[in-house]
């Protein structure tokens, strides 16, 4: 099946919504745009004329500063506040309001997510796990499905959701973070199948070790992964845009060598998987912290 898919012309793998998007100005909503992968996605679109970028972040001050530092761009950049910890109604209303004000939104990049790697003092437990589920799962799903329903009614649109290779295979001490990303991997790949007949193209992104604020903290907490293994956020963002704009790609895993390793480890029998989780934890792949 993989060989057949590789040989198949891209046009047969694209949704009907691609034709509907032709000739329309892009309106790109990026949730989690103030830093890391999200900010680099913003930079990927910043030089596109006839494009409106809605750069959204929990902190409006952070995103405004990032956009100001970027300087003048051919694309029009609008800053917005979207808090994935808000109630479902508040989040839905925020996205619908942005769609009405700047839209119709043609692209959604859902990049935002959290891990307690970002706080040295934040110990793993029920509170930390609940917070991750609230943001990484509930908030992400709410924003994606709200945008999906709007795009579905119009018959076109592109949605890009960031999961993680950690959701495929991870050290045991990434218990909560990896579990939320496993949900997102499954959710978004399944949504792609359901959304295709409606003209909406859904792309799942499964980053490996990317050089971001979170992984810098992870390295500071004892990760034994060599520095050369951490790829650039700019490179990840370019792969994302290429997949979204060209179409026909359901999953983007990068760096490729890391995703191949994770898929291979996932394929082993359950006993080996359990040992692998223990061994990778003891080897300190994700640092000493439980997240």
Tab-separated table of C-alpha atoms in Angstrom:
chain	number	residue	atom	x	y	z
A	1	UNK	CA	0.000	0.000	0.000
A	2	UNK	CA	2.847	2.393	0.820
A	3	UNK	CA	4.456	1.766	-2.566
A	4	UNK	CA	1.152	2.320	-4.392
A	5	UNK	CA	0.581	5.565	-2.504
A	6	UNK	CA	4.085	6.786	-3.350
A	7	UNK	CA	3.557	6.122	-7.056
A	8	UNK	CA	0.088	7.676	-7.164
A	9	UNK	CA	-0.101	11.199	-8.691
A	10	UNK	CA	-0.565	13.879	-6.022
A	11	UNK	CA	-3.786	15.154	-7.602
A	12	UNK	CA	-5.523	11.897	-6.639
A	13	UNK	CA	-4.540	12.377	-3.001
A	14	UNK	CA	-5.842	15.932	-2.696
A	15	UNK	CA	-9.256	16.927	-1.398
A	16	UNK	CA	-11.895	18.602	-3.547
A	17	UNK	CA	-11.393	21.737	-1.457
A	18	UNK	CA	-8.059	22.492	-3.150
A	19	UNK	CA	-9.844	23.633	-6.311
A	20	UNK	CA	-12.240	25.735	-4.228
A	21	UNK	CA	-9.266	27.516	-2.627
A	22	UNK	CA	-7.778	28.522	-5.978
A	23	UNK	CA	-7.969	32.271	-6.459
A	24	UNK	CA	-8.901	32.976	-2.846
A	25	UNK	CA	-6.691	35.060	-0.592
A	26	UNK	CA	-5.217	33.051	2.258
A	27	UNK	CA	-6.344	33.783	5.788
A	28	UNK	CA	-4.080	31.789	8.088
A	29	UNK	CA	-4.891	31.346	11.785
A	30	UNK	CA	-1.904	30.149	13.831
A	31	UNK	CA	-2.710	29.160	17.417
A	32	UNK	CA	0.513	29.257	19.416
A	33	UNK	CA	2.317	31.728	17.170
A	34	UNK	CA	4.474	33.649	19.640
A	35	UNK	CA	7.512	31.345	19.672
A	36	UNK	CA	9.037	28.087	18.505
A	37	UNK	CA	7.378	26.135	15.707
A	38	UNK	CA	4.325	28.417	15.637
A	39	UNK	CA	6.367	31.583	15.154
A	40	UNK	CA	8.365	29.903	12.406
A	41	UNK	CA	5.135	28.935	10.632
A	42	UNK	CA	4.199	32.617	10.818
A	43	UNK	CA	7.528	33.520	9.195
A	44	UNK	CA	6.887	30.972	6.438
A	45	UNK	CA	3.749	32.886	5.417
A	46	UNK	CA	4.997	36.396	6.208
A	47	UNK	CA	6.428	36.914	2.714
A	48	UNK	CA	3.284	35.729	0.920
A	49	UNK	CA	1.377	38.654	-0.655
A	50	UNK	CA	-2.430	38.720	-0.520
A	51	UNK	CA	-2.272	36.808	2.753
A	52	UNK	CA	-3.681	37.649	6.175
A	53	UNK	CA	-2.034	35.946	9.135
A	54	UNK	CA	-3.915	35.831	12.425
A	55	UNK	CA	-1.137	35.272	14.958
A	56	UNK	CA	-2.792	33.973	18.116
A	57	UNK	CA	-1.298	33.343	21.527
A	58	UNK	CA	-2.373	33.116	25.152
A	59	UNK	CA	-0.353	36.292	25.767
A	60	UNK	CA	-1.271	39.152	23.435
A	61	UNK	CA	1.817	41.070	24.610
A	62	UNK	CA	4.151	38.223	23.616
A	63	UNK	CA	2.740	37.892	20.121
A	64	UNK	CA	2.711	41.650	19.539
A	65	UNK	CA	6.377	41.889	20.533
A	66	UNK	CA	7.276	38.980	18.240
A	67	UNK	CA	5.435	40.564	15.299
A	68	UNK	CA	7.014	43.987	15.911
A	69	UNK	CA	10.473	42.388	15.974
A	70	UNK	CA	9.664	40.742	12.634
A	71	UNK	CA	9.282	44.133	10.942
A	72	UNK	CA	7.319	44.970	7.788
A	73	UNK	CA	6.069	42.011	5.764
A	74	UNK	CA	4.140	41.542	2.483
A	75	UNK	CA	1.503	39.600	4.424
A	76	UNK	CA	-0.865	41.429	6.765
A	77	UNK	CA	-0.391	40.199	10.335
A	78	UNK	CA	-3.150	40.575	12.915
A	79	UNK	CA	-2.523	39.693	16.562
A	80	UNK	CA	-5.147	37.901	18.623
A	81	UNK	CA	-5.519	36.334	22.042
A	82	UNK	CA	-6.605	32.698	22.180
A	83	UNK	CA	-6.352	30.869	25.489
A	84	UNK	CA	-6.745	27.090	25.224
A	85	UNK	CA	-7.429	26.923	28.973
A	86	UNK	CA	-10.586	29.006	28.540
A	87	UNK	CA	-14.038	27.450	28.694
A	88	UNK	CA	-15.320	25.667	25.605
A	89	UNK	CA	-17.811	28.474	24.917
A	90	UNK	CA	-15.164	31.205	25.247
A	91	UNK	CA	-12.801	29.371	22.911
A	92	UNK	CA	-15.498	28.680	20.317
A	93	UNK	CA	-16.680	32.294	20.445
A	94	UNK	CA	-13.099	33.601	20.059
A	95	UNK	CA	-12.455	31.544	16.928
A	96	UNK	CA	-15.813	32.355	15.362
A	97	UNK	CA	-15.229	36.040	16.065
A	98	UNK	CA	-11.834	35.951	14.317
A	99	UNK	CA	-13.372	34.132	11.364
A	100	UNK	CA	-16.051	36.794	11.083
A	101	UNK	CA	-13.629	39.705	11.535
A	102	UNK	CA	-10.774	38.612	9.253
A	103	UNK	CA	-12.076	35.571	7.401
A	104	UNK	CA	-13.231	33.379	6.040
A	105	UNK	CA	-10.244	31.592	7.540
A	106	UNK	CA	-8.739	29.230	4.965
A	107	UNK	CA	-5.935	27.698	7.062
A	108	UNK	CA	-5.680	26.668	10.717
A	109	UNK	CA	-2.359	25.739	12.279
A	110	UNK	CA	-2.964	24.356	15.774
A	111	UNK	CA	0.518	24.381	17.291
A	112	UNK	CA	-0.021	25.329	20.920
A	113	UNK	CA	0.688	22.824	23.677
A	114	UNK	CA	2.245	22.598	27.140
A	115	UNK	CA	4.547	20.408	29.199
A	116	UNK	CA	5.738	20.789	32.769
A	117	UNK	CA	9.294	20.726	31.374
A	118	UNK	CA	8.783	24.497	31.208
A	119	UNK	CA	8.657	24.818	34.999
A	120	UNK	CA	11.439	23.307	37.095
A	121	UNK	CA	9.252	23.525	40.194
A	122	UNK	CA	6.240	21.821	38.589
A	123	UNK	CA	6.209	18.220	39.809
A	124	UNK	CA	4.252	15.553	37.953
A	125	UNK	CA	0.904	14.521	39.409
A	126	UNK	CA	-2.847	14.892	38.991
A	127	UNK	CA	-2.817	18.694	38.695
A	128	UNK	CA	-0.078	18.731	36.047
A	129	UNK	CA	-1.759	15.917	34.111
A	130	UNK	CA	-5.152	17.634	34.225
A	131	UNK	CA	-3.616	20.875	32.951
A	132	UNK	CA	-1.961	19.080	30.030
A	133	UNK	CA	-5.216	17.336	29.119
A	134	UNK	CA	-7.056	20.657	29.337
A	135	UNK	CA	-4.672	22.381	26.907
A	136	UNK	CA	-3.180	19.642	24.725
A	137	UNK	CA	-6.405	17.681	24.280
A	138	UNK	CA	-9.550	19.638	25.203
A	139	UNK	CA	-8.336	23.042	24.007
A	140	UNK	CA	-6.816	21.662	20.824
A	141	UNK	CA	-9.887	19.596	19.940
A	142	UNK	CA	-12.214	22.531	20.604
A	143	UNK	CA	-10.281	24.892	18.344
A	144	UNK	CA	-9.850	22.289	15.587
A	145	UNK	CA	-13.475	21.138	15.527
A	146	UNK	CA	-14.791	24.702	15.682
A	147	UNK	CA	-12.713	25.593	12.638
A	148	UNK	CA	-13.577	22.314	10.925
A	149	UNK	CA	-17.314	22.981	11.176
A	150	UNK	CA	-16.848	26.436	9.644
A	151	UNK	CA	-14.701	25.071	6.814
A	152	UNK	CA	-17.040	22.136	6.256
A	153	UNK	CA	-19.966	24.494	5.686
A	154	UNK	CA	-17.916	26.337	3.043
A	155	UNK	CA	-16.562	23.228	1.344
A	156	UNK	CA	-12.879	24.089	1.650
A	157	UNK	CA	-10.079	24.648	4.133
A	158	UNK	CA	-6.791	23.341	5.488
A	159	UNK	CA	-6.102	22.255	9.065
A	160	UNK	CA	-2.653	21.380	10.411
A	161	UNK	CA	-2.436	19.881	13.909
A	162	UNK	CA	0.778	19.294	15.854
A	163	UNK	CA	1.012	15.954	17.642
A	164	UNK	CA	4.398	14.376	18.383
A	165	UNK	CA	6.531	11.299	17.808
A	166	UNK	CA	6.338	11.059	21.612
A	167	UNK	CA	2.756	9.947	21.012
A	168	UNK	CA	4.098	6.968	19.075
A	169	UNK	CA	6.791	5.845	21.491
A	170	UNK	CA	8.357	7.549	24.492
A	171	UNK	CA	10.198	7.027	27.774
A	172	UNK	CA	7.903	6.052	30.643
A	173	UNK	CA	8.569	9.336	32.441
A	174	UNK	CA	6.835	11.238	29.600
A	175	UNK	CA	3.621	9.559	30.744
A	176	UNK	CA	1.179	12.496	30.626
A	177	UNK	CA	2.667	14.566	27.801
A	178	UNK	CA	3.079	11.552	25.511
A	179	UNK	CA	-0.457	10.360	26.274
A	180	UNK	CA	-1.965	13.697	25.237
A	181	UNK	CA	0.059	13.648	22.021
A	182	UNK	CA	-0.990	10.052	21.293
A	183	UNK	CA	-4.594	11.250	21.469
A	184	UNK	CA	-3.878	14.121	19.071
A	185	UNK	CA	-2.065	11.829	16.613
A	186	UNK	CA	-5.078	9.502	16.481
A	187	UNK	CA	-7.662	12.278	16.496
A	188	UNK	CA	-6.174	14.288	13.649
A	189	UNK	CA	-5.331	11.343	11.384
A	190	UNK	CA	-8.899	10.086	11.787
A	191	UNK	CA	-10.338	13.564	11.201
A	192	UNK	CA	-8.433	13.675	7.905
A	193	UNK	CA	-10.484	10.724	6.627
A	194	UNK	CA	-13.787	12.177	7.844
A	195	UNK	CA	-13.023	15.677	6.540
A	196	UNK	CA	-11.825	14.754	3.042
A	197	UNK	CA	-15.299	14.356	1.461
A	198	UNK	CA	-16.152	17.854	2.748
A	199	UNK	CA	-13.192	19.471	0.957
A	200	UNK	CA	-11.218	20.009	4.174
A	201	UNK	CA	-7.606	18.789	4.189
A	202	UNK	CA	-6.202	17.774	7.592
A	203	UNK	CA	-2.461	17.294	8.121
A	204	UNK	CA	-0.980	15.745	11.259
A	205	UNK	CA	2.507	16.860	12.304
A	206	UNK	CA	4.651	14.577	14.443
A	207	UNK	CA	7.817	16.484	15.362
A	208	UNK	CA	10.813	14.638	16.716
A	209	UNK	CA	13.434	16.460	18.761
A	210	UNK	CA	13.077	20.111	17.703
A	211	UNK	CA	15.141	22.948	19.161
A	212	UNK	CA	12.458	24.868	21.091
A	213	UNK	CA	12.027	26.412	24.517
A	214	UNK	CA	10.542	23.150	25.825
A	215	UNK	CA	13.407	20.952	24.622
A	216	UNK	CA	15.974	23.457	25.911
A	217	UNK	CA	14.414	23.043	29.355
A	218	UNK	CA	14.395	19.263	28.881
A	219	UNK	CA	18.122	19.299	28.139
A	220	UNK	CA	18.671	21.463	31.200
A	221	UNK	CA	16.863	18.798	33.224
A	222	UNK	CA	19.309	16.078	32.238
A	223	UNK	CA	18.322	14.793	28.785
A	224	UNK	CA	21.076	12.618	27.334
A	225	UNK	CA	20.028	13.156	23.703
A	226	UNK	CA	23.000	14.698	21.814
A	227	UNK	CA	22.576	18.336	20.827
A	228	UNK	CA	23.049	17.502	17.137
A	229	UNK	CA	19.780	15.528	17.220
A	230	UNK	CA	17.701	18.654	17.862
A	231	UNK	CA	16.522	19.986	14.493
A	232	UNK	CA	15.542	23.592	13.837
A	233	UNK	CA	12.013	24.883	14.341
A	234	UNK	CA	12.396	26.740	11.031
A	235	UNK	CA	13.003	23.461	9.204
A	236	UNK	CA	9.963	21.897	10.855
A	237	UNK	CA	7.793	24.867	9.878
A	238	UNK	CA	8.928	24.650	6.249
A	239	UNK	CA	7.979	20.962	6.089
A	240	UNK	CA	4.568	21.819	7.539
A	241	UNK	CA	3.844	24.559	5.027
A	242	UNK	CA	5.021	22.426	2.107
A	243	UNK	CA	2.685	19.592	3.116
A	244	UNK	CA	-0.282	21.887	3.708
A	245	UNK	CA	0.088	23.890	0.506
A	246	UNK	CA	0.930	21.025	-1.859
A	247	UNK	CA	-1.688	18.647	-0.451
A	248	UNK	CA	-1.777	14.871	-0.597
A	249	UNK	CA	0.227	14.424	2.618
A	250	UNK	CA	-1.550	13.127	5.704
A	251	UNK	CA	1.307	12.945	8.203
A	252	UNK	CA	4.489	15.008	8.429
A	253	UNK	CA	7.194	13.505	10.653
A	254	UNK	CA	10.489	15.358	10.927
A	255	UNK	CA	13.374	14.735	11.307
A	256	UNK	CA	12.530	11.636	9.269
A	257	UNK	CA	15.199	9.407	10.844
A	258	UNK	CA	13.722	9.972	14.302
A	259	UNK	CA	10.176	9.192	13.206
A	260	UNK	CA	11.347	5.993	11.478
A	261	UNK	CA	12.959	4.894	14.748
A	262	UNK	CA	9.796	5.642	16.736
A	263	UNK	CA	7.521	3.829	14.272
A	264	UNK	CA	9.870	0.832	14.393
A	265	UNK	CA	9.846	0.773	18.195
A	266	UNK	CA	6.052	1.059	18.188
A	267	UNK	CA	5.846	-2.062	16.028
A	268	UNK	CA	7.617	-4.347	18.512
A	269	UNK	CA	5.657	-6.684	20.774
A	270	UNK	CA	4.244	-5.313	24.067
A	271	UNK	CA	6.924	-6.907	26.265
A	272	UNK	CA	9.726	-5.234	24.305
A	273	UNK	CA	7.788	-1.965	24.275
A	274	UNK	CA	7.523	-2.004	28.062
A	275	UNK	CA	11.247	-2.706	28.374
A	276	UNK	CA	12.000	0.051	25.855
A	277	UNK	CA	10.016	2.605	27.851
A	278	UNK	CA	11.903	1.620	30.993
A	279	UNK	CA	15.304	1.595	29.292
A	280	UNK	CA	14.836	4.945	27.522
A	281	UNK	CA	13.723	6.467	30.826
A	282	UNK	CA	16.795	5.111	32.624
A	283	UNK	CA	19.027	6.350	29.818
A	284	UNK	CA	17.598	9.842	30.352
A	285	UNK	CA	16.314	10.516	26.829
A	286	UNK	CA	13.749	13.036	28.054
A	287	UNK	CA	15.638	14.163	31.140
A	288	UNK	CA	15.075	13.167	34.747
A	289	UNK	CA	11.732	14.868	35.187
A	290	UNK	CA	8.387	13.069	35.003
A	291	UNK	CA	6.103	14.913	32.605
